[in-house]
GROMACS .gro file of C-alpha atoms in nm:
model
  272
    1UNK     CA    1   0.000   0.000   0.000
    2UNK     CA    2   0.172   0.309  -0.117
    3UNK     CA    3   0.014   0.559   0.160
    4UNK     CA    4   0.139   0.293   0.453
    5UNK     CA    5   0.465   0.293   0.279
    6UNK     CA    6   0.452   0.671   0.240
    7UNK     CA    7   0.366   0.685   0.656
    8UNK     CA    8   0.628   0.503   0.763
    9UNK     CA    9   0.890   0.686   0.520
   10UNK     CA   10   0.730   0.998   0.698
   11UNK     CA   11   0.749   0.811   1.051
   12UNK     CA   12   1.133   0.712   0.982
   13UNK     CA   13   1.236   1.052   0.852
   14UNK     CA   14   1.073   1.254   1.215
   15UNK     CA   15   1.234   0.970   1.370
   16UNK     CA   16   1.593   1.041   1.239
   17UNK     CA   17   1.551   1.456   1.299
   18UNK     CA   18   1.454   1.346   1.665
   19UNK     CA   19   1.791   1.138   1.715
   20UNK     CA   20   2.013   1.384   1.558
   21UNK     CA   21   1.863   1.658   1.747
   22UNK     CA   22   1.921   1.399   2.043
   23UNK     CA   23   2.285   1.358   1.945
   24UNK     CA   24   2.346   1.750   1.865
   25UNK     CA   25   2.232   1.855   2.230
   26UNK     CA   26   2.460   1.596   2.380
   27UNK     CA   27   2.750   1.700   2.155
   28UNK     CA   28   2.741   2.078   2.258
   29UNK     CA   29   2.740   2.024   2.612
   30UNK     CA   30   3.048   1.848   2.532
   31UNK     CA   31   3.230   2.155   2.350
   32UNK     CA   32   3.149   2.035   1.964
   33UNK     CA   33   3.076   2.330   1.789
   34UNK     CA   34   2.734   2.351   1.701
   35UNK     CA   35   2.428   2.477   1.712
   36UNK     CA   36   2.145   2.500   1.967
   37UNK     CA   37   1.795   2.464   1.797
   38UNK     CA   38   1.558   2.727   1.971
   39UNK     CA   39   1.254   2.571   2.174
   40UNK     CA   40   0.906   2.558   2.104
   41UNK     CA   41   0.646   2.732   2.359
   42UNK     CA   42   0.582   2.354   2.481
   43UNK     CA   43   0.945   2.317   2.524
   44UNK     CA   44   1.053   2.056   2.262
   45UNK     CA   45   1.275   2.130   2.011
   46UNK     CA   46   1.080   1.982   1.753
   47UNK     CA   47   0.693   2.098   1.703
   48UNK     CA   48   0.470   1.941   1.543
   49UNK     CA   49   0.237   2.119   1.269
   50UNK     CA   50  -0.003   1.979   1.042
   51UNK     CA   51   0.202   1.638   1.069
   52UNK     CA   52   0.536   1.746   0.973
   53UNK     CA   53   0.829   1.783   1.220
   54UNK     CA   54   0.939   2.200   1.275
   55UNK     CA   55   1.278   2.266   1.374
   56UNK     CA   56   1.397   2.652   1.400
   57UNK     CA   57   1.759   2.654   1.420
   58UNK     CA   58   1.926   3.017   1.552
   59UNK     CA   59   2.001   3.270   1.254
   60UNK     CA   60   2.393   3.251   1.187
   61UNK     CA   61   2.530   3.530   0.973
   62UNK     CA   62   2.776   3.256   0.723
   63UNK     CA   63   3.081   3.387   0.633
   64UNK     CA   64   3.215   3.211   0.305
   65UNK     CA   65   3.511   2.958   0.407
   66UNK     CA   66   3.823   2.948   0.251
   67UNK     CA   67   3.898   2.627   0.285
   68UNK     CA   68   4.279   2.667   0.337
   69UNK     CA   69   4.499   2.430   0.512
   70UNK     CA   70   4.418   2.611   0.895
   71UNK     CA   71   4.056   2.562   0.797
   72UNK     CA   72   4.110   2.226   0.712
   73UNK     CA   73   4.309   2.112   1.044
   74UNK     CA   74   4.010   2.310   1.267
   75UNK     CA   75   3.804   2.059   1.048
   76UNK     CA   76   3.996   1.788   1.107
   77UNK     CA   77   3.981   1.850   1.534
   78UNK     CA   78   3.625   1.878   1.532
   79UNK     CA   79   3.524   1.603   1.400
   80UNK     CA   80   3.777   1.354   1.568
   81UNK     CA   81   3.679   1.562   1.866
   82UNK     CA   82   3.344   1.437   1.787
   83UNK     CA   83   3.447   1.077   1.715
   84UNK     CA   84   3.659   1.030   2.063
   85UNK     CA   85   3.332   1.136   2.270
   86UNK     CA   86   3.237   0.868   2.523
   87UNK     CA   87   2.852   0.734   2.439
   88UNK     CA   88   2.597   0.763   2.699
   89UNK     CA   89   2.418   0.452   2.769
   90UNK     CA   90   2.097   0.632   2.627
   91UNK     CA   91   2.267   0.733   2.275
   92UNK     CA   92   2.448   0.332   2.237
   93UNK     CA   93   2.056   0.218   2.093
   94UNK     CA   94   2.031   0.483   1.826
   95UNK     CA   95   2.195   0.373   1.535
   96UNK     CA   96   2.322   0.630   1.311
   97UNK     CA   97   2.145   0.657   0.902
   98UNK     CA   98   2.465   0.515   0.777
   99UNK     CA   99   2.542   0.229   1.057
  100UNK     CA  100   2.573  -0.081   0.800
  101UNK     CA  101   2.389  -0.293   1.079
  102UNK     CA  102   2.097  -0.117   1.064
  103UNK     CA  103   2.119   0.040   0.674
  104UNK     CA  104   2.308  -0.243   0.438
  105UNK     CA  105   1.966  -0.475   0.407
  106UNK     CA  106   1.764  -0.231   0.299
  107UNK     CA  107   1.996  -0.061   0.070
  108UNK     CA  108   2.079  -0.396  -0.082
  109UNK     CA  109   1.698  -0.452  -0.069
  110UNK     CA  110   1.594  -0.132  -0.256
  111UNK     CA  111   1.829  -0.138  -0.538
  112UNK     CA  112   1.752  -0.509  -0.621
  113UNK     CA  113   1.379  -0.353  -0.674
  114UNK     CA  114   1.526  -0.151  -0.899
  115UNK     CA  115   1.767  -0.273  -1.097
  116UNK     CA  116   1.498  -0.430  -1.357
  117UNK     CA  117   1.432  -0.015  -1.423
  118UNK     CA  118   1.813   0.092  -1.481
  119UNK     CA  119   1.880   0.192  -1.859
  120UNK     CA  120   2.068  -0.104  -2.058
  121UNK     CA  121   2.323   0.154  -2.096
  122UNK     CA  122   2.401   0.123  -1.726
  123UNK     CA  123   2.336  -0.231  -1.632
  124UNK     CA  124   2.670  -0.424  -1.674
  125UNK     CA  125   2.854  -0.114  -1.489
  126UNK     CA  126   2.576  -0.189  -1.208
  127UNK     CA  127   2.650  -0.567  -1.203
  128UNK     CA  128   2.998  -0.529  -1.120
  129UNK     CA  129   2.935  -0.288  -0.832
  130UNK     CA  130   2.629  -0.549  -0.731
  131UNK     CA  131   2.914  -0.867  -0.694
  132UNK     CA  132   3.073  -0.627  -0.438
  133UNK     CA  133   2.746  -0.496  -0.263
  134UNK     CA  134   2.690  -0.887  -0.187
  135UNK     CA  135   2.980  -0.967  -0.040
  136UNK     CA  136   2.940  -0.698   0.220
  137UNK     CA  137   2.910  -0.744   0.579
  138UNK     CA  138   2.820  -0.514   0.853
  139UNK     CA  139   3.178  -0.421   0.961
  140UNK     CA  140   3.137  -0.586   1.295
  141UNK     CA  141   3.520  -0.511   1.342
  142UNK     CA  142   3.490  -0.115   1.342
  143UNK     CA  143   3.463   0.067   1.665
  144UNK     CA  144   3.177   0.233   1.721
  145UNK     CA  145   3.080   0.634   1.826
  146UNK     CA  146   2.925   0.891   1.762
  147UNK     CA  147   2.935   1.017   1.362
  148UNK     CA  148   2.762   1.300   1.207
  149UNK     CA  149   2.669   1.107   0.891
  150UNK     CA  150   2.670   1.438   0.622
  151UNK     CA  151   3.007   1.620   0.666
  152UNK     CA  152   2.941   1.806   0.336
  153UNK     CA  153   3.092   2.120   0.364
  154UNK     CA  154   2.755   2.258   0.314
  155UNK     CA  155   2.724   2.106   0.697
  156UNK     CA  156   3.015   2.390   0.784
  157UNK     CA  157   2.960   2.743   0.880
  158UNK     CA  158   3.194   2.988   0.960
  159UNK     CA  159   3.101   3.235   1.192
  160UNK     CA  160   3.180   3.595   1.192
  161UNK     CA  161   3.385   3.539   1.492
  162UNK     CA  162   3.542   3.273   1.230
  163UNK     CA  163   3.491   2.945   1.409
  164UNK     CA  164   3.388   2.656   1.219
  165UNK     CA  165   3.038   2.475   1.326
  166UNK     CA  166   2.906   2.150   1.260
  167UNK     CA  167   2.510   2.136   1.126
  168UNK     CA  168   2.199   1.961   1.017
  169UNK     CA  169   2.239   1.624   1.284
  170UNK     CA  170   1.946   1.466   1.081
  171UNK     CA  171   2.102   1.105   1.069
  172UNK     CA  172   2.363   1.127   1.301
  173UNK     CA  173   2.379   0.820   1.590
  174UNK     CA  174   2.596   0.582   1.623
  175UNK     CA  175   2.850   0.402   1.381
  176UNK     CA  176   3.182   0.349   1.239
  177UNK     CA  177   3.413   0.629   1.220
  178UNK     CA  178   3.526   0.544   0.874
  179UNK     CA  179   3.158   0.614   0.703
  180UNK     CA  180   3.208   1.014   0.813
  181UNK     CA  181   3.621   0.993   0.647
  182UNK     CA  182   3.412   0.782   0.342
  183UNK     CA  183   3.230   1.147   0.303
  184UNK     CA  184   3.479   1.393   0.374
  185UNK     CA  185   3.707   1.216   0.101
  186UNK     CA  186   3.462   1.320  -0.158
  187UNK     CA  187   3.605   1.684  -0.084
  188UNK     CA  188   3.962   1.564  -0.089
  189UNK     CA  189   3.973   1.455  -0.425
  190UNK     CA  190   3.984   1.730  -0.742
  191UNK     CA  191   3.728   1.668  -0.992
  192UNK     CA  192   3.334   1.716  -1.018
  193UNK     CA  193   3.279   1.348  -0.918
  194UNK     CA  194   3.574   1.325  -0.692
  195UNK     CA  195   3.754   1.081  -0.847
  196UNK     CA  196   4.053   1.272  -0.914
  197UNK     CA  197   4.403   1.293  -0.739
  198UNK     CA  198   4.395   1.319  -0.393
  199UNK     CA  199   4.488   1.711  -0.262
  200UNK     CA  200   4.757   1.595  -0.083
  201UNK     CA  201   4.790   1.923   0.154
  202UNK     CA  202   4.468   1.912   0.267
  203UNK     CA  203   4.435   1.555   0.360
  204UNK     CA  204   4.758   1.577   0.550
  205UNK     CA  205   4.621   1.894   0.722
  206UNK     CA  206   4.272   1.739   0.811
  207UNK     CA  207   4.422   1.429   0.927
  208UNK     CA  208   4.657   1.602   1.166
  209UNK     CA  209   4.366   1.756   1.280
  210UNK     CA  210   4.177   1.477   1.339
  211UNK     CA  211   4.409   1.324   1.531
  212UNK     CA  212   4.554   1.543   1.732
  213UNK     CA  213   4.173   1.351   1.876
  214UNK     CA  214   4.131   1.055   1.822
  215UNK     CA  215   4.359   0.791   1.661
  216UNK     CA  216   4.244   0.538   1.389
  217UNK     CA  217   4.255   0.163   1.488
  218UNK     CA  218   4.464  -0.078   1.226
  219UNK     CA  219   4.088  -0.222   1.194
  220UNK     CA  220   3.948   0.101   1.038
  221UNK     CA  221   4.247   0.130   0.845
  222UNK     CA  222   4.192  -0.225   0.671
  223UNK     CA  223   3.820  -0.114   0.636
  224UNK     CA  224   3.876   0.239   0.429
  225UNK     CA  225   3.816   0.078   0.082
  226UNK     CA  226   3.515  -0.075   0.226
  227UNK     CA  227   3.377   0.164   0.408
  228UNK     CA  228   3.392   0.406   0.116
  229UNK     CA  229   3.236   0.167  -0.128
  230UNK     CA  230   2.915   0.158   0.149
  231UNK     CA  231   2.876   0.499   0.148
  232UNK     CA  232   2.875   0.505  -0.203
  233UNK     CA  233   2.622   0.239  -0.194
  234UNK     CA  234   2.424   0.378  -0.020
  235UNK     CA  235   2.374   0.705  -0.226
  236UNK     CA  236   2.350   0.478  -0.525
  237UNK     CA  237   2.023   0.345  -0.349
  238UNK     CA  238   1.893   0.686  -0.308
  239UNK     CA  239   1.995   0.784  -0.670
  240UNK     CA  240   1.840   0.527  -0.895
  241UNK     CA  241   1.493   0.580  -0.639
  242UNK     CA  242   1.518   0.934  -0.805
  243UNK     CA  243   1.619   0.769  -1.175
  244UNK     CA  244   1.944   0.949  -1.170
  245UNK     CA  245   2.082   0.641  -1.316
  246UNK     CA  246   2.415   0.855  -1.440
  247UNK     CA  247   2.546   0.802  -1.060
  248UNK     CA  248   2.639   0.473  -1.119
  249UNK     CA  249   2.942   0.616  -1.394
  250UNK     CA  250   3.013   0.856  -1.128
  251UNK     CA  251   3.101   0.595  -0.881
  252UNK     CA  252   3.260   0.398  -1.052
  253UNK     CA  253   3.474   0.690  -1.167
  254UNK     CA  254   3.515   0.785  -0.810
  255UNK     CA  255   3.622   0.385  -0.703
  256UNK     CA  256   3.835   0.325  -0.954
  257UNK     CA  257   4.063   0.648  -0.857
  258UNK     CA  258   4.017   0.573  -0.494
  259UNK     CA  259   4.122   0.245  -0.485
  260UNK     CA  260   4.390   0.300  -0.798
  261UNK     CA  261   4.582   0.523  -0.517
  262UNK     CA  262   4.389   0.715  -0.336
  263UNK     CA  263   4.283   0.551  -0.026
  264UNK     CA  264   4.679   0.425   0.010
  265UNK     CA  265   4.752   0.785   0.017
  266UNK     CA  266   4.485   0.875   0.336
  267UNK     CA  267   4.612   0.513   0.456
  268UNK     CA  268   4.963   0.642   0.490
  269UNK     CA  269   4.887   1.024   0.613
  270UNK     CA  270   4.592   0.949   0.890
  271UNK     CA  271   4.865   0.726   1.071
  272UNK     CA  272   5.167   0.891   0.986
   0.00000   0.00000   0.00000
């Protein structure tokens, strides 16, 4: 029934805001930089209205980032700032939108319903990435903590008093580490899709960064090539639901370069 499976998408959606704002309170008491969303007159941070979930988040002037090395290494702290936080026993049951344990079933499950609808143009590209999808497991070696689960640098302000904030917790729980590098690699690597050569600088200065906090495990290490072939997964779920079957040459593109070189190179700088 498409309006049950419309009311649960709903459900699961209000479900994930109310986690991440969960996860984004607990954070800033704990020095991450980020926002505080405002209250409502009943004293929840989400209202509801008409069946939809209302979040009002405080007005931050932006200040465009430059995104040189400095801004890179402040990146870098926060979020393995944000990765060596100790759980609370009431945050270990929420699972973030990327944790494989809860996620790889149904990604696996929604783009074998729709594989019979990708474009012959596309299909044996999406085979080969299928053989891989199949052998995955839930990564039941990777530490666990808390993750942010969108570290686009859309998720980054800059403030006028020029600190960097984390936003938009929608998602976030917990999970491995590795899923939140898988993302910020995307912006590591030159090229529309990402698939370019690594910029070398700016890894090196986001991984010092990162940990001067927290220090990856030889487990997570093993686990990058992995980790960023789920993530891309799991957007290639959400892309051929919206028919933008043109993804699936855009991650292969951005595989092939990663694993040609790339992910040796982050290997080699996040435990020099």
């Amino acid at each position: 029934d498409p309006c049950v499976h419309s009311a649960r998408a709903a459900k699961a959606f209000l479900d994930d805001i109310l986690q991440g704002l969960e996860v984004q309170v607990y954070v800033r008491k704990r020095g991450i930089p980020t926002t505080l969303p405002l209250p409502a007159a009943s004293g929840d941070l989400c209202a509801r209205f008409q069946g939809y979930g209302v979040v009002v988040e405080p007005w931050i002037e932006r200040q465009e980032i430059e995104w040189n090395l400095s801004q890179w290494r402040e990146f870098g702290r926060i979020v393995g700032r944000l990765h060596a936080l100790d759980v609370p026993e009431e945050l270990r049951v929420r699972p973030a939108r990327l944790e494989p344990r809860r996620t790889l079933k149904a990604v696996r499950d929604q783009i074998t319903q729709r594989r019979d609808q990708v474009p012959a143009e596309y299909q044996p590209q999406l085979e080969e990435l299928w053989r891989t999808a199949e052998q995955l497991d839930a990564f039941p070696s990777a530490p666990r903590c808390l993750i942010h689960t969108d570290l686009a640098r859309s998720n980054v302000l800059r403030t006028p008093e020029d600190r960097l904030l984390l936003v938009d917790f929608e998602g976030a729980g917990v999970g491995p580490a590795v899923l939140d590098l898988a993302e910020v690699t995307t912006y590591l690597c030159y090229g529309p899709s990402a698939s370019g050569p690594l910029r070398v600088d700016a890894a090196r200065a986001f991984y010092d960064g990162y940990t001067e906090r927290r220090r990856l495990t030889s487990d997570e290490i093993v686990l990058f090539p992995l980790a960023h072939f789920y993530h891309q997964l799991y957007y290639l779920a959400n892309s051929l639901g919206r028919g933008d079957y043109d993804f699936i040459r855009r991650m292969q593109a951005r595989l092939r370069s990663w694993n040609g070189g790339v992910l040796d190179q982050l290997a080699e700088i996040a435990t020099a």
